[in-house]
Amino acid sequence: MSKIITLITDFRTSDGYMGAIFGVIKSINMNLEIITIASNIPPADIRKASRALANSYRFYPQGTIHMVVVDPTVGPLRRALIIDDGRYLFLGPDNGVLTPVLKNNPDCNCYDVKNPKYQLVSASETFHGRDLFAPVAAYLSLGIPPDEFGPPITDPLLIEDPQPEIMGKNIIGKVIDIDAFGNLVTNVPAEMIPENPIITVCGRKIEGLSKSYADVQEKQPLAYIGSSGTLEIAINRGNAANYFGAFIFEDLKISDGGKR
Amino acid sequence: MSKIITLITDFRTSDGYMGAIFGVIKSINMNLEIITIASNIPPADIRKASRALANSYRFYPQGTIHMVVVDPTVGPLRRALIIDDGRYLFLGPDNGVLTPVLKNNPDCNCYDVKNPKYQLVSASETFHGRDLFAPVAAYLSLGIPPDEFGPPITDPLLIEDPQPEIMGKNIIGKVIDIDAFGNLVTNVPAEMIPENPIITVCGRKIEGLSKSYADVQEKQPLAYIGSSGTLEIAINRGNAANYFGAFIFEDLKISDGGKR
Amino acid sequence: MSKIITLITDFRTSDGYMGAIFGVIKSINMNLEIITIASNIPPADIRKASRALANSYRFYPQGTIHMVVVDPTVGPLRRALIIDDGRYLFLGPDNGVLTPVLKNNPDCNCYDVKNPKYQLVSASETFHGRDLFAPVAAYLSLGIPPDEFGPPITDPLLIEDPQPEIMGKNIIGKVIDIDAFGNLVTNVPAEMIPENPIITVCGRKIEGLSKSYADVQEKQPLAYIGSSGTLEIAINRGNAANYFGAFIFEDLKISDGGKR
């Protein structure tokens, strides 16, 4: 059974760096498929890479190897991790980018990739995507067990996402992602939201939850449960980030509008 | 024989949404190849997605499944279509984006995708790319017949493209696409164009048809029959949209310059 | 054993042109894999395409076919080349874009692609990516020998890269690429650089060589041997091109700072 290796990276499509990573992998194992989950992540944006991973990884077949190469702290002091969550293997820098995996399953096994046998020799310490992550991913796909690459560790770096807070009768949430359509993805899960919410963001109010964009007039705002299961805010055929002037980590307030 | 599923979408490469679509497909059928024909289409630009489809679909092997996910009207009221043109299967929203297929072969069979058995259950009605189109494409690739997904329909939405008009001795055409190089793609087919045309666009004249960019000096305009078989206007090593200040649906006039 | 065809191109992901190329290839040979090494190269930027090729090609398995479609001079007068370096086959326009291959191995065999049998018939001379390079790459992957496509030639066009110069006690190098992170890639190989260099670029000095970005404070400049084996200049978590106001072919001076 051939394997899938996925890639999430802040490399652009124009430099050939991604091409070098693909070549290293295929030279070690021709019998696998590489799927780019996300490229052109804003440079060094660990939070955005982490979101792309959270949006996609659980939809892949068991045994998929997910590799994340967004690595502003690349160098000899920054550890490289393999994480085994029982269903997938994950590979990436120990900079917090794999946090969603560790939050979803605290029983993951983590390994510190150290064994030079599975890395390319290079004069440079600046391209771990090609020299470390690519060969390690390829050897993992050949069935080399994770603990062959380095010792287990129990202290991977975690990034704490802001959590929604209850203040009196209101919920205070935050915008935790703005996607390429300008939709505002928040950290407030569906379960916390009252039946008929009044949502205030950037001084403007949205009443009620919609099921789909077309529930409101064109260019009007709506709130809905997004594809990740949390509250999102959009403009029907428009860009909510521009409309509201909203930035990442913008606050929003959710109050109970009572029975409809 | 393994199948190809192609994707045309306005999703960006940076959000992980395309990655979720790929994962859903591969989880249902590992034994196929996914090829992205076009991503990063301008948000909700049905016309542009339709052009990308027209530019590419007929070059694929018989049996390829072409999926288009550009869907500003996503929601419970907008139908999802399977189209069978006898050579390929097409899958996309009923918003006109599949018009080129229906124009090229009016005898296509169309189906309204309704059967929930082949869709993912989701709290959200906003990500049909992942929850509806991806699983339907994957099940089609396994050989499930189109009519298993829903009833036949005969009224798919068509987008009427502007047609060239003959006015006296002149042809009035329109720019129907501007590609990433700034080339102006028109709706005037090669057959309509006189041997020695004089083309007027944005108040400037181009005389004669060229065979290739290098037929004119650098930074000079030329007219030629483009790779889609219609008149195109370009600047040798330049950007025609900028040079002429031309927009989509710009008019152009073609008159007969007589014998050369 | 299935083959890999790689693609480097200035086509964007939004027009469907790349999708047409992929379709033509797969229609001729289903049993191969297409990997995009680089797309969205700046239009007609032969130098940038050449860099993407140099950054990546040697990491691929033997027998890979590398195709470059960046072709501002497309037309009947511009030759199309197959290059055989003994390990890989290369395919691209005779506009200098394949120079890195010819420099790395002057014993390459070159062929002028002329045989119409392996090309698509088209009314247009403007899309050799689809009509010439795609089918030739696919037929090469089926084992058709290079000399079947056209006669050998010995005068492929070469682009001369600027070479570092020694002036008195200093080395004068040049920035030959700026990658998507804003890192400045120079033409000065590791072997030429003194143990403790003082590097001057755009009127500012950097002392010493670093091993990785984290060797300096955030937002501070560093010099290091990059992943191509030449001197590079970066800003830790920043953009060196913006920081220095540096452009492509910017000069830099390297002097010897003596023993550390």
XYZ file of N, CA and C in Angstrom, chain B residues 24 45 49 52 64 76 80 102 104-105 125 135 159 176 178 181 188-189 204 215:
60
model
N -10.228 14.093 1.852
C -11.524 13.400 1.752
C -11.524 12.471 0.543
N -15.222 34.147 -8.686
C -15.201 34.542 -10.099
C -15.576 33.349 -10.984
N -13.321 30.863 -13.613
C -13.247 29.414 -13.405
C -13.717 28.677 -14.653
N -10.965 28.699 -17.195
C -9.914 27.728 -16.868
C -10.357 26.323 -17.282
N -11.755 11.012 -17.175
C -11.352 11.967 -16.135
C -12.590 12.624 -15.524
N -28.218 25.470 0.882
C -29.168 24.387 0.611
C -30.016 24.616 -0.639
N -26.285 21.053 -6.752
C -24.969 20.574 -7.191
C -25.202 19.639 -8.368
N -21.579 22.350 -21.476
C -22.948 22.225 -21.997
C -23.069 22.859 -23.379
N -20.533 22.991 -25.583
C -19.792 22.135 -26.519
C -20.563 20.870 -26.868
N -21.422 20.429 -25.962
C -22.179 19.204 -26.217
C -23.564 19.303 -25.584
N -23.142 24.528 6.344
C -23.565 24.450 4.938
C -22.633 25.291 4.074
N -16.466 14.059 -1.729
C -16.893 12.651 -1.666
C -17.625 12.192 -2.930
N -24.602 30.363 -18.399
C -24.182 31.763 -18.494
C -23.997 32.072 -19.965
N -12.973 38.647 -23.508
C -13.701 37.799 -22.551
C -12.783 37.194 -21.487
N -8.714 38.045 -19.470
C -7.375 38.641 -19.417
C -6.541 37.667 -18.614
N -0.641 36.969 -17.935
C 0.384 37.739 -18.634
C -0.155 39.083 -19.125
N -13.796 36.410 -30.644
C -13.912 36.358 -32.109
C -13.131 35.157 -32.652
N -13.845 34.165 -33.196
C -13.156 32.961 -33.670
C -12.352 33.230 -34.944
N -6.805 52.392 -30.134
C -5.558 52.158 -30.867
C -5.756 51.063 -31.907
N 7.083 38.269 -33.850
C 6.851 38.899 -35.157
C 6.871 40.418 -35.071
